[in-house]
Amino acid sequence: MNVPLFLPIAPRPLEDELLSSWQERVACRYGRAVLELERWLEPRATYAPAIGFEQRDFRPPTAVVELWAQACRLPASSLAGMALSRRARPLAWYVADRSHAGVCPACLDQDTADDGDHYVRRAWSHVEAMVCSRHRQRLRDFCGRCFGSAGFRFHELAGKARLVCMTCLTVVSSCREADRAEPQKTRFLTTLADIVKAVVAGDAGEGPSPEEIMRAAKLLWTPSQADDKPFIAWSGLGLPKGGHGMPAQRTAPLATAALTWRITTLIAIAQLLDLAGARRRFGPPPPFVFRAFAAEPENASQPTLGSAVRQSKETGKPATRLELRSNAEYRSLAEAILASPDWKRAERAGGATRGRVLGRLMIQALDRAPRGQAAGLDRAVP
């Protein structure tokens, strides 16, 4: 007969807390990871360990919930009620990897000021969570001291659970680094997040449907050329440097991208669907992206891109149709860009704005038909 084990120190769950956050707060009191503590509580467990966001937060196994409820002397129903599957939001609208979800250092500082534990809010796991709705600050997924992006974990300090950097063990705090985000961009991201949240909740009225937003996200990460370059690369937006944090699954980019790439993807979606005034701020996307989005069936699991991506009969891989122009025509396009009023205004702006405007002007210029086609001449299509 197994004698049930109890944990003498077990803080209570908080109202807006993730289940995994509470479990980690308990486990850090004993200097153990959650799975280590579970193996100690139930060494003869016949069920597989719960791993990942879906099993820890969205749909935790009943046996795991009952184990924690018994050890911490809590009703199993109250812990089961923390499962995100009990809420209306589908799994696809949550960030699948906790290390890719941002945190608000100001909220954590308030936890410290209130003499309580740090804890992870449920809302931070939403795919549209970019700005703290309370402090109007950008969420952060990197350490303010070492700038590492390995994520955060709980560590007990002076009897309290604190989120610390996985790399250098520095406590997450807004004192480490000021929020350098532009106020206007922060307001834009807040507005965009509110729109997406309303769409997911079904309160958007005449706005886009959740399926349209997901369809746009998948299209933006669909290859537009044979070299696997996705459509988002042609959006004219300033993309994050390097490939770190890009979506682990291009069919689920919002759920599997790190914070910076998720923000970029949401802005590109807003640009494509004209949400939150994105086209006024960033300009419209290239016409060929519009055409690809219009050609994609609404119920397709994989986007059908029409003429934007052709399939090779021999290999089944995308084949690129190149329409090269003469050197003289490229020079003429460049001179027209440099002489345009948009470029002259952008020359006085910052580097990121200047690069964004230049990218948009280049895309618009190249999207126009070559001189031969404009004159009505036939061109061979490979």
Short mmCIF file of C-alpha atoms in Angstrom, two decimals:
data_model
loop_
_atom_site.label_atom_id
_atom_site.label_comp_id
_atom_site.label_asym_id
_atom_site.label_seq_id
_atom_site.Cartn_x
_atom_site.Cartn_y
_atom_site.Cartn_z
CA MET A 1 0.00 0.00 0.00
CA ASN A 2 1.36 3.37 -1.04
CA VAL A 3 1.46 6.00 1.67
CA PRO A 4 0.53 9.40 0.19
CA LEU A 5 3.27 12.01 0.41
CA PHE A 6 2.54 15.61 1.32
CA LEU A 7 4.52 18.77 0.67
CA PRO A 8 4.76 20.84 3.87
CA ILE A 9 5.47 24.06 1.94
CA ALA A 10 3.06 24.64 -0.92
CA PRO A 11 1.99 28.19 -1.86
CA ARG A 12 -1.53 28.56 -3.18
CA PRO A 13 -2.23 29.10 -6.90
CA LEU A 14 -3.04 32.67 -7.95
CA GLU A 15 -6.14 33.64 -9.87
CA ASP A 16 -4.57 34.49 -13.25
CA GLU A 17 -1.62 32.08 -13.02
CA LEU A 18 -0.59 29.29 -15.36
CA LEU A 19 -0.75 25.83 -13.79
CA SER A 20 2.90 25.17 -14.72
CA SER A 21 3.92 28.45 -13.05
CA TRP A 22 2.35 27.36 -9.76
CA GLN A 23 3.95 23.91 -9.99
CA GLU A 24 7.37 25.49 -10.59
CA ARG A 25 6.88 27.86 -7.64
CA VAL A 26 6.21 24.86 -5.41
CA ALA A 27 9.10 22.80 -6.80
CA CYS A 28 11.67 25.59 -6.38
CA ARG A 29 11.01 25.50 -2.59
CA TYR A 30 12.63 22.06 -2.61
CA GLY A 31 15.41 22.86 -5.07
CA ARG A 32 13.92 20.52 -7.65
CA ALA A 33 12.46 20.67 -11.12
CA VAL A 34 8.77 19.84 -11.51
CA LEU A 35 9.36 16.40 -13.05
CA GLU A 36 11.85 15.50 -10.31
CA LEU A 37 9.32 16.41 -7.64
CA GLU A 38 6.63 14.37 -9.39
CA ARG A 39 8.90 11.31 -9.51
CA TRP A 40 9.53 11.67 -5.76
CA LEU A 41 5.81 12.02 -5.02
CA GLU A 42 4.89 9.01 -7.17
CA PRO A 43 7.94 6.82 -7.86
CA ARG A 44 5.76 3.96 -9.16
CA ALA A 45 3.79 6.08 -11.61
CA THR A 46 2.54 4.07 -14.59
CA TYR A 47 1.65 7.11 -16.69
CA ALA A 48 4.05 9.01 -18.93
CA PRO A 49 5.43 12.31 -17.58
CA ALA A 50 3.58 15.41 -18.73
CA ILE A 51 5.92 17.39 -20.97
CA GLY A 52 5.32 20.56 -22.96
CA PHE A 53 2.78 23.36 -22.85
CA GLU A 54 -0.17 21.26 -23.98
CA GLN A 55 0.26 18.63 -21.26
CA ARG A 56 1.34 20.99 -18.49
CA ASP A 57 -1.05 23.90 -19.03
CA PHE A 58 -3.64 23.27 -21.71
CA ARG A 59 -4.79 19.70 -21.10
CA PRO A 60 -2.94 18.24 -18.08
CA PRO A 61 -3.49 14.52 -17.41
CA THR A 62 -5.99 13.78 -14.65
CA ALA A 63 -3.45 11.63 -12.79
CA VAL A 64 -0.96 14.51 -12.63
CA VAL A 65 -3.61 16.95 -11.41
CA GLU A 66 -4.70 14.53 -8.68
CA LEU A 67 -1.09 13.92 -7.62
CA TRP A 68 -0.47 17.64 -7.08
CA ALA A 69 -3.84 18.17 -5.42
CA GLN A 70 -3.15 15.42 -2.89
CA ALA A 71 0.43 16.51 -2.16
CA CYS A 72 -0.56 20.16 -1.66
CA ARG A 73 -3.87 19.46 0.11
CA LEU A 74 -5.98 21.19 -2.52
CA PRO A 75 -9.25 20.17 -4.20
CA ALA A 76 -8.46 18.45 -7.49
CA SER A 77 -11.32 20.38 -9.07
CA SER A 78 -9.64 23.72 -8.35
CA LEU A 79 -6.40 22.64 -10.04
CA ALA A 80 -8.30 21.09 -12.95
CA GLY A 81 -10.03 24.43 -13.37
CA MET A 82 -6.66 26.04 -14.12
CA ALA A 83 -6.35 24.00 -17.33
CA LEU A 84 -6.52 26.30 -20.34
CA SER A 85 -8.70 23.79 -22.19
CA ARG A 86 -11.51 24.85 -19.81
CA ARG A 87 -11.49 28.24 -21.55
CA ALA A 88 -12.87 29.15 -24.97
CA ARG A 89 -9.49 29.99 -26.55
CA PRO A 90 -8.19 27.14 -28.78
CA LEU A 91 -4.71 25.67 -28.33
CA ALA A 92 -3.44 27.23 -31.58
CA TRP A 93 -3.78 30.70 -30.03
CA TYR A 94 -1.29 29.99 -27.23
CA VAL A 95 2.51 30.16 -27.42
CA ALA A 96 3.65 26.54 -27.48
CA ASP A 97 7.02 27.11 -25.77
CA ARG A 98 7.13 28.99 -22.45
CA SER A 99 10.64 30.28 -23.27
CA HIS A 100 9.16 32.07 -26.30
CA ALA A 101 6.51 33.88 -24.25
CA GLY A 102 7.51 37.25 -22.87
CA VAL A 103 7.16 38.48 -19.30
CA CYS A 104 6.52 41.95 -17.92
CA PRO A 105 9.39 42.95 -15.59
CA ALA A 106 7.23 45.72 -14.08
CA CYS A 107 4.60 43.15 -13.05
CA LEU A 108 7.30 41.00 -11.46
CA ASP A 109 8.69 44.04 -9.63
CA GLN A 110 5.18 44.64 -8.28
CA ASP A 111 5.07 41.03 -7.06
CA THR A 112 8.30 41.71 -5.16
CA ALA A 113 6.98 44.98 -3.74
CA ASP A 114 3.89 43.13 -2.50
CA ASP A 115 6.17 40.61 -0.73
CA GLY A 116 4.86 37.80 -2.89
CA ASP A 117 6.25 35.30 -5.37
CA HIS A 118 6.90 36.08 -8.98
CA TYR A 119 4.39 34.22 -11.12
CA VAL A 120 3.59 33.79 -14.82
CA ARG A 121 0.31 35.33 -15.95
CA ARG A 122 -1.97 33.35 -18.27
CA ALA A 123 -2.32 36.30 -20.63
CA TRP A 124 1.42 36.26 -21.37
CA SER A 125 0.96 32.92 -23.14
CA HIS A 126 -1.47 34.38 -25.71
CA VAL A 127 0.08 34.62 -29.19
CA GLU A 128 -0.89 38.29 -29.43
CA ALA A 129 0.70 39.20 -26.07
CA MET A 130 3.31 41.80 -27.04
CA VAL A 131 2.70 44.59 -24.52
CA CYS A 132 1.66 44.46 -20.87
CA SER A 133 -1.91 45.73 -20.74
CA ARG A 134 -1.31 47.15 -17.25
CA HIS A 135 2.07 48.86 -17.58
CA ARG A 136 2.02 49.56 -21.35
CA GLN A 137 5.53 48.16 -21.68
CA ARG A 138 6.85 45.66 -24.20
CA LEU A 139 7.09 42.14 -22.86
CA ARG A 140 10.61 40.74 -22.61
CA ASP A 141 11.92 37.27 -23.45
CA PHE A 142 15.61 37.95 -22.85
CA CYS A 143 17.80 38.74 -19.86
CA GLY A 144 18.36 42.43 -19.21
CA ARG A 145 21.87 41.68 -17.94
CA CYS A 146 23.45 39.05 -20.23
CA PHE A 147 20.87 39.40 -23.06
CA GLY A 148 20.54 35.63 -23.15
CA SER A 149 17.34 34.23 -24.65
CA ALA A 150 17.41 30.75 -23.11
CA GLY A 151 14.35 31.61 -21.03
CA PHE A 152 13.61 32.02 -17.33
CA ARG A 153 13.08 29.59 -14.45
CA PHE A 154 11.99 29.87 -10.83
CA HIS A 155 14.55 30.02 -8.05
CA GLU A 156 13.93 30.50 -4.32
CA LEU A 157 15.53 33.61 -2.83
CA ALA A 158 14.87 34.65 0.78
CA GLY A 159 11.85 32.38 0.93
CA LYS A 160 10.23 33.75 -2.25
CA ALA A 161 10.05 32.36 -5.77
CA ARG A 162 11.82 34.59 -8.29
CA LEU A 163 12.08 34.28 -12.05
CA VAL A 164 15.77 34.24 -12.99
CA CYS A 165 17.71 34.03 -16.24
CA MET A 166 18.50 30.44 -17.21
CA THR A 167 22.00 31.53 -18.23
CA CYS A 168 23.28 33.95 -15.57
CA LEU A 169 20.66 33.47 -12.79
CA THR A 170 19.93 37.22 -12.65
CA VAL A 171 16.48 38.05 -11.26
CA VAL A 172 14.14 39.49 -13.89
CA SER A 173 13.53 43.16 -13.07
CA SER A 174 12.59 46.34 -14.91
CA CYS A 175 15.50 48.03 -13.11
CA ARG A 176 17.91 46.10 -15.32
CA GLU A 177 16.94 47.81 -18.53
CA ALA A 178 14.60 50.61 -19.55
CA ASP A 179 11.94 49.96 -22.17
CA ARG A 180 13.45 51.49 -25.30
CA ALA A 181 10.45 50.84 -27.53
CA GLU A 182 9.04 53.84 -29.37
CA PRO A 183 5.85 55.04 -27.62
CA GLN A 184 4.00 55.20 -30.94
CA LYS A 185 4.94 51.63 -31.83
CA THR A 186 3.97 50.45 -28.34
CA ARG A 187 0.54 52.04 -28.80
CA PHE A 188 0.21 50.41 -32.22
CA LEU A 189 1.12 46.98 -30.81
CA THR A 190 -1.36 47.46 -27.96
CA THR A 191 -4.13 48.31 -30.42
CA LEU A 192 -3.23 45.36 -32.64
CA ALA A 193 -3.19 42.97 -29.67
CA ASP A 194 -6.62 44.21 -28.57
CA ILE A 195 -7.99 43.60 -32.08
CA VAL A 196 -6.59 40.06 -32.26
CA LYS A 197 -7.85 39.29 -28.76
CA ALA A 198 -11.34 40.43 -29.75
CA VAL A 199 -11.19 38.32 -32.93
CA VAL A 200 -10.23 35.19 -30.96
CA ALA A 201 -12.99 35.85 -28.43
CA GLY A 202 -15.55 36.36 -31.21
CA ASP A 203 -16.15 40.01 -30.30
CA ALA A 204 -14.64 41.63 -33.40
CA GLY A 205 -17.91 42.47 -35.14
CA GLU A 206 -17.18 43.01 -38.83
CA GLY A 207 -13.44 42.42 -38.48
CA PRO A 208 -11.55 39.41 -39.83
CA SER A 209 -12.25 35.92 -38.58
CA PRO A 210 -9.73 33.87 -36.56
CA GLU A 211 -9.38 31.61 -39.60
CA GLU A 212 -8.38 34.58 -41.80
CA ILE A 213 -5.66 35.63 -39.37
CA MET A 214 -4.29 32.08 -39.19
CA ARG A 215 -4.48 31.77 -42.98
CA ALA A 216 -2.51 35.01 -43.35
CA ALA A 217 0.09 33.80 -40.84
CA LYS A 218 0.60 30.52 -42.72
CA LEU A 219 0.87 32.32 -46.06
CA LEU A 220 3.50 34.72 -44.77
CA TRP A 221 5.70 31.78 -43.81
CA THR A 222 5.08 29.85 -47.02
CA PRO A 223 8.04 29.75 -49.45
CA SER A 224 7.67 32.22 -52.31
CA GLN A 225 10.80 31.08 -54.15
CA ALA A 226 12.80 27.93 -54.70
CA ASP A 227 15.34 29.07 -52.10
CA ASP A 228 12.68 28.73 -49.36
CA LYS A 229 12.39 32.49 -48.76
CA PRO A 230 8.96 33.09 -47.15
CA PHE A 231 6.50 35.77 -48.19
CA ILE A 232 7.16 37.71 -44.99
CA ALA A 233 10.62 38.54 -46.34
CA TRP A 234 8.94 40.70 -48.99
CA SER A 235 6.71 42.62 -46.57
CA GLY A 236 9.04 45.64 -46.44
CA LEU A 237 9.21 45.38 -42.64
CA GLY A 238 12.41 45.42 -40.65
CA LEU A 239 12.93 41.72 -39.89
CA PRO A 240 14.79 40.54 -36.77
CA LYS A 241 18.45 39.80 -37.39
CA GLY A 242 19.47 36.17 -37.68
CA GLY A 243 17.32 33.08 -37.74
CA HIS A 244 17.09 32.54 -33.97
CA GLY A 245 13.51 32.32 -32.82
CA MET A 246 11.96 31.81 -36.25
CA PRO A 247 8.84 29.60 -36.21
CA ALA A 248 9.63 25.97 -35.45
CA GLN A 249 6.59 25.06 -37.56
CA ARG A 250 5.74 27.24 -40.52
CA THR A 251 2.19 25.91 -40.47
CA ALA A 252 1.82 27.32 -36.93
CA PRO A 253 4.05 30.41 -36.93
CA LEU A 254 2.23 32.35 -34.21
CA ALA A 255 2.39 29.47 -31.74
CA THR A 256 5.98 28.42 -32.43
CA ALA A 257 7.90 31.68 -33.02
CA ALA A 258 9.88 33.59 -30.41
CA LEU A 259 8.56 36.97 -29.29
CA THR A 260 10.42 39.18 -31.80
CA TRP A 261 9.48 37.04 -34.78
CA ARG A 262 5.91 36.72 -33.49
CA ILE A 263 5.62 40.51 -33.29
CA THR A 264 6.93 40.83 -36.85
CA THR A 265 4.48 38.19 -38.07
CA LEU A 266 1.53 39.92 -36.39
CA ILE A 267 2.55 43.26 -37.93
CA ALA A 268 2.77 41.61 -41.37
CA ILE A 269 -0.68 40.08 -40.82
CA ALA A 270 -2.02 43.52 -39.87
CA GLN A 271 -0.43 44.92 -43.02
CA LEU A 272 -2.04 42.22 -45.18
CA LEU A 273 -5.50 42.50 -43.57
CA ASP A 274 -5.22 46.26 -42.88
CA LEU A 275 -5.67 46.05 -39.11
CA ALA A 276 -4.92 48.87 -36.64
CA GLY A 277 -3.92 51.24 -39.46
CA ALA A 278 -0.90 49.10 -40.35
CA ARG A 279 -0.87 50.12 -44.01
CA ARG A 280 -0.74 53.79 -43.12
CA ARG A 281 2.20 53.14 -40.83
CA PHE A 282 4.17 50.55 -42.81
CA GLY A 283 2.77 50.81 -46.32
CA PRO A 284 0.88 48.07 -48.18
CA PRO A 285 2.41 44.66 -48.87
CA PRO A 286 3.50 43.85 -52.44
CA PRO A 287 0.62 43.10 -54.84
CA PHE A 288 1.84 39.54 -55.43
CA VAL A 289 1.30 38.81 -51.72
CA PHE A 290 -2.30 40.04 -52.05
CA ARG A 291 -2.77 37.77 -55.07
CA ALA A 292 -1.34 34.77 -53.25
CA PHE A 293 -3.61 35.37 -50.25
CA ALA A 294 -6.68 35.75 -52.47
CA ALA A 295 -5.80 32.54 -54.35
CA GLU A 296 -5.43 30.48 -51.18
CA PRO A 297 -8.48 28.34 -50.34
CA GLU A 298 -9.93 29.22 -46.95
CA ASN A 299 -10.07 25.57 -45.87
CA ALA A 300 -6.64 24.57 -47.17
CA SER A 301 -4.21 23.15 -44.64
CA GLN A 302 -1.35 24.07 -46.97
CA PRO A 303 -1.60 27.31 -48.95
CA THR A 304 -2.18 27.06 -52.68
CA LEU A 305 -0.24 29.94 -54.12
CA GLY A 306 -1.35 29.98 -57.72
CA SER A 307 1.17 31.68 -59.97
CA ALA A 308 3.30 32.86 -57.05
CA VAL A 309 4.80 29.39 -56.57
CA ARG A 310 4.89 26.78 -59.33
CA GLN A 311 5.56 23.10 -58.69
CA SER A 312 8.16 21.25 -60.72
CA LYS A 313 6.63 18.14 -62.33
CA GLU A 314 9.86 16.20 -61.89
CA THR A 315 10.63 16.93 -58.22
CA GLY A 316 7.47 18.42 -56.77
CA LYS A 317 9.54 21.32 -55.40
CA PRO A 318 8.70 24.99 -55.98
CA ALA A 319 10.19 26.34 -59.19
CA THR A 320 11.02 30.01 -59.58
CA ARG A 321 9.99 31.97 -62.67
CA LEU A 322 12.64 34.63 -63.18
CA GLU A 323 11.83 37.69 -65.24
CA LEU A 324 15.19 39.38 -65.55
CA ARG A 325 15.42 42.87 -66.99
CA SER A 326 18.18 44.71 -68.75
CA ASN A 327 20.82 46.59 -66.76
CA ALA A 328 19.51 49.83 -68.22
CA GLU A 329 16.02 49.12 -66.91
CA TYR A 330 17.31 48.27 -63.41
CA ARG A 331 19.27 51.52 -63.42
CA SER A 332 16.17 53.44 -64.51
CA LEU A 333 14.14 51.89 -61.68
CA ALA A 334 16.82 52.80 -59.12
CA GLU A 335 17.01 56.39 -60.36
CA ALA A 336 13.22 56.69 -60.17
CA ILE A 337 13.27 55.46 -56.56
CA LEU A 338 15.99 57.93 -55.55
CA ALA A 339 14.07 60.77 -57.19
CA SER A 340 10.72 59.88 -55.61
CA PRO A 341 9.21 62.11 -52.87
CA ASP A 342 8.81 59.08 -50.57
CA TRP A 343 12.55 58.38 -50.63
CA LYS A 344 13.50 62.03 -50.18
CA ARG A 345 11.34 62.15 -47.03
CA ALA A 346 12.77 58.86 -45.78
CA GLU A 347 16.38 60.02 -46.19
CA ARG A 348 15.95 62.23 -43.13
CA ALA A 349 14.43 59.42 -41.03
CA GLY A 350 16.17 56.81 -38.87
CA GLY A 351 17.91 53.76 -40.28
CA ALA A 352 15.06 51.30 -39.68
CA THR A 353 12.44 53.60 -41.22
CA ARG A 354 14.69 54.40 -44.16
CA GLY A 355 15.32 50.72 -44.84
CA ARG A 356 11.62 49.92 -44.57
CA VAL A 357 10.66 52.64 -47.07
CA LEU A 358 13.43 51.63 -49.46
CA GLY A 359 12.30 48.00 -49.34
CA ARG A 360 8.71 49.00 -50.08
CA LEU A 361 9.72 51.23 -53.01
CA MET A 362 11.92 48.48 -54.47
CA ILE A 363 9.13 45.92 -54.24
CA GLN A 364 6.65 48.31 -55.86
CA ALA A 365 9.09 49.06 -58.68
CA LEU A 366 9.90 45.42 -59.38
CA ASP A 367 6.23 44.45 -59.27
CA ARG A 368 5.52 46.60 -62.31
CA ALA A 369 5.58 44.77 -65.63
CA PRO A 370 8.92 44.89 -67.49
CA ARG A 371 9.10 47.24 -70.45
CA GLY A 372 8.65 44.45 -72.96
CA GLN A 373 5.41 43.28 -71.33
CA ALA A 374 4.20 46.84 -70.90
CA ALA A 375 4.60 47.32 -74.65
CA GLY A 376 2.51 44.23 -75.34
CA LEU A 377 5.39 41.93 -76.32
CA ASP A 378 5.16 38.23 -75.54
CA ARG A 379 7.69 36.73 -73.15
CA ALA A 380 8.55 33.08 -72.92
CA VAL A 381 7.39 31.47 -69.71
CA PRO A 382 9.71 28.72 -68.42
#
